[in-house]
mmCIF file of C-alpha atoms in Angstrom:
data_model
loop_
_atom_site.group_PDB
_atom_site.id
_atom_site.type_symbol
_atom_site.label_atom_id
_atom_site.label_comp_id
_atom_site.label_asym_id
_atom_site.label_seq_id
_atom_site.Cartn_x
_atom_site.Cartn_y
_atom_site.Cartn_z
ATOM 1 C CA UNK A 859 -0.064 -0.041 -0.072
ATOM 2 C CA UNK A 860 2.789 2.390 0.899
ATOM 3 C CA UNK A 861 4.242 1.840 -2.869
ATOM 4 C CA UNK A 862 0.796 2.789 -4.407
ATOM 5 C CA UNK A 863 0.734 5.963 -2.162
ATOM 6 C CA UNK A 864 4.387 6.686 -3.287
ATOM 7 C CA UNK A 865 3.032 6.498 -6.924
ATOM 8 C CA UNK A 866 0.014 8.699 -6.153
ATOM 9 C CA UNK A 867 2.209 11.413 -4.797
ATOM 10 C CA UNK A 868 4.590 11.118 -7.869
ATOM 11 C CA UNK A 869 1.686 11.436 -10.196
ATOM 12 C CA UNK A 870 0.325 14.565 -8.282
ATOM 13 C CA UNK A 871 3.819 16.176 -8.592
ATOM 14 C CA UNK A 872 3.997 15.348 -12.354
ATOM 15 C CA UNK A 873 0.456 16.783 -13.188
ATOM 16 C CA UNK A 874 1.200 19.911 -10.950
ATOM 17 C CA UNK A 875 4.423 20.508 -13.016
ATOM 18 C CA UNK A 876 2.471 21.008 -16.033
ATOM 19 C CA UNK A 877 4.957 19.024 -18.164
ATOM 20 C CA UNK A 878 2.952 17.117 -20.820
ATOM 21 C CA UNK A 879 5.852 14.704 -21.663
ATOM 22 C CA UNK A 880 6.352 13.661 -18.115
ATOM 23 C CA UNK A 881 2.542 13.164 -17.706
ATOM 24 C CA UNK A 882 2.502 10.953 -20.809
ATOM 25 C CA UNK A 883 5.603 8.976 -19.390
ATOM 26 C CA UNK A 884 3.902 8.471 -16.051
ATOM 27 C CA UNK A 885 0.458 7.473 -17.516
ATOM 28 C CA UNK A 886 2.219 5.100 -19.988
ATOM 29 C CA UNK A 887 4.094 3.509 -17.270
ATOM 30 C CA UNK A 888 0.841 2.871 -15.303
ATOM 31 C CA UNK A 889 -0.626 1.403 -18.556
ATOM 32 C CA UNK A 890 2.349 -0.858 -19.179
ATOM 33 C CA UNK A 891 0.734 -3.084 -16.232
ATOM 34 C CA UNK A 892 3.296 -2.468 -13.638
ATOM 35 C CA UNK A 893 0.222 -2.518 -11.486
ATOM 36 C CA UNK A 894 -3.002 -4.501 -11.814
ATOM 37 C CA UNK A 895 -5.953 -2.512 -13.354
ATOM 38 C CA UNK A 896 -7.576 -1.878 -10.008
ATOM 39 C CA UNK A 897 -4.349 -0.481 -8.567
ATOM 40 C CA UNK A 898 -3.738 1.716 -11.716
ATOM 41 C CA UNK A 899 -7.333 3.196 -11.736
ATOM 42 C CA UNK A 900 -6.971 3.744 -7.830
ATOM 43 C CA UNK A 901 -3.690 5.755 -8.383
ATOM 44 C CA UNK A 902 -5.234 7.778 -10.998
ATOM 45 C CA UNK A 903 -8.361 8.544 -9.329
ATOM 46 C CA UNK A 904 -6.833 9.243 -5.910
ATOM 47 C CA UNK A 905 -4.280 11.448 -7.504
ATOM 48 C CA UNK A 906 -7.071 13.346 -9.538
ATOM 49 C CA UNK A 907 -9.278 13.777 -6.251
ATOM 50 C CA UNK A 908 -6.212 15.212 -4.451
ATOM 51 C CA UNK A 909 -5.673 17.614 -7.322
ATOM 52 C CA UNK A 910 -9.370 18.721 -7.044
ATOM 53 C CA UNK A 911 -9.093 19.207 -3.365
ATOM 54 C CA UNK A 912 -6.244 21.587 -4.023
ATOM 55 C CA UNK A 913 -8.306 23.559 -6.484
ATOM 56 C CA UNK A 914 -6.444 22.261 -9.411
ATOM 57 C CA UNK A 915 -9.317 21.212 -11.703
ATOM 58 C CA UNK A 916 -7.441 21.520 -14.909
ATOM 59 C CA UNK A 917 -4.639 19.304 -13.710
ATOM 60 C CA UNK A 918 -7.057 16.665 -12.688
ATOM 61 C CA UNK A 919 -8.901 16.807 -15.873
ATOM 62 C CA UNK A 920 -5.667 16.545 -17.888
ATOM 63 C CA UNK A 921 -4.500 13.506 -15.754
ATOM 64 C CA UNK A 922 -7.765 11.810 -16.378
ATOM 65 C CA UNK A 923 -8.101 12.543 -19.863
ATOM 66 C CA UNK A 924 -4.487 11.602 -20.553
ATOM 67 C CA UNK A 925 -4.959 8.112 -18.570
ATOM 68 C CA UNK A 926 -8.396 7.369 -20.242
ATOM 69 C CA UNK A 927 -7.056 8.281 -23.825
ATOM 70 C CA UNK A 928 -4.743 5.236 -23.941
ATOM 71 C CA UNK A 929 -7.001 2.925 -21.607
ATOM 72 C CA UNK A 930 -8.372 -0.210 -22.523
ATOM 73 C CA UNK A 931 -12.241 -0.366 -22.391
ATOM 74 C CA UNK A 932 -11.953 -2.340 -19.175
ATOM 75 C CA UNK A 933 -9.905 0.479 -17.499
ATOM 76 C CA UNK A 934 -12.385 3.172 -18.779
ATOM 77 C CA UNK A 935 -15.175 1.297 -17.177
ATOM 78 C CA UNK A 936 -13.447 0.699 -13.801
ATOM 79 C CA UNK A 937 -12.471 4.411 -13.659
ATOM 80 C CA UNK A 938 -16.030 5.638 -14.434
ATOM 81 C CA UNK A 939 -17.286 3.236 -11.693
ATOM 82 C CA UNK A 940 -14.718 4.425 -9.160
ATOM 83 C CA UNK A 941 -15.461 8.178 -9.843
ATOM 84 C CA UNK A 942 -19.138 7.569 -9.627
ATOM 85 C CA UNK A 943 -18.617 5.763 -6.142
ATOM 86 C CA UNK A 944 -16.607 8.760 -4.949
ATOM 87 C CA UNK A 945 -19.096 11.233 -6.086
ATOM 88 C CA UNK A 946 -22.058 9.276 -4.234
ATOM 89 C CA UNK A 947 -19.826 9.089 -1.015
ATOM 90 C CA UNK A 948 -19.075 12.881 -1.215
ATOM 91 C CA UNK A 949 -22.756 13.657 -1.717
ATOM 92 C CA UNK A 950 -23.575 11.335 1.281
ATOM 93 C CA UNK A 951 -21.151 13.118 3.421
ATOM 94 C CA UNK A 952 -22.368 16.547 2.413
ATOM 95 C CA UNK A 953 -25.909 15.689 3.224
ATOM 96 C CA UNK A 954 -24.867 14.117 6.525
ATOM 97 C CA UNK A 955 -23.052 17.411 7.483
ATOM 98 C CA UNK A 956 -26.301 19.339 6.314
ATOM 99 C CA UNK A 957 -28.459 17.411 8.635
#
């Protein structure tokens, strides 16, 4: 798990740098199956959410778009499912705080 977190942090740094070549390299590395599909999706989604929490919407979008552009249909579906779950969790948390 610590190794995955290390890669999440690295991906965040690359996305924040604005270096398109490094971002492409990092995403390609994930696609090369150094991780299983679940871990690759988790790394990208977690990094994207962290970027959003820091107000970096453009970087989060760029990261997701780059990851999904080269992703197999299976990864696209897993990523969409994971994002939908996070949205539902966030909405539930927001409603709970409002109550």
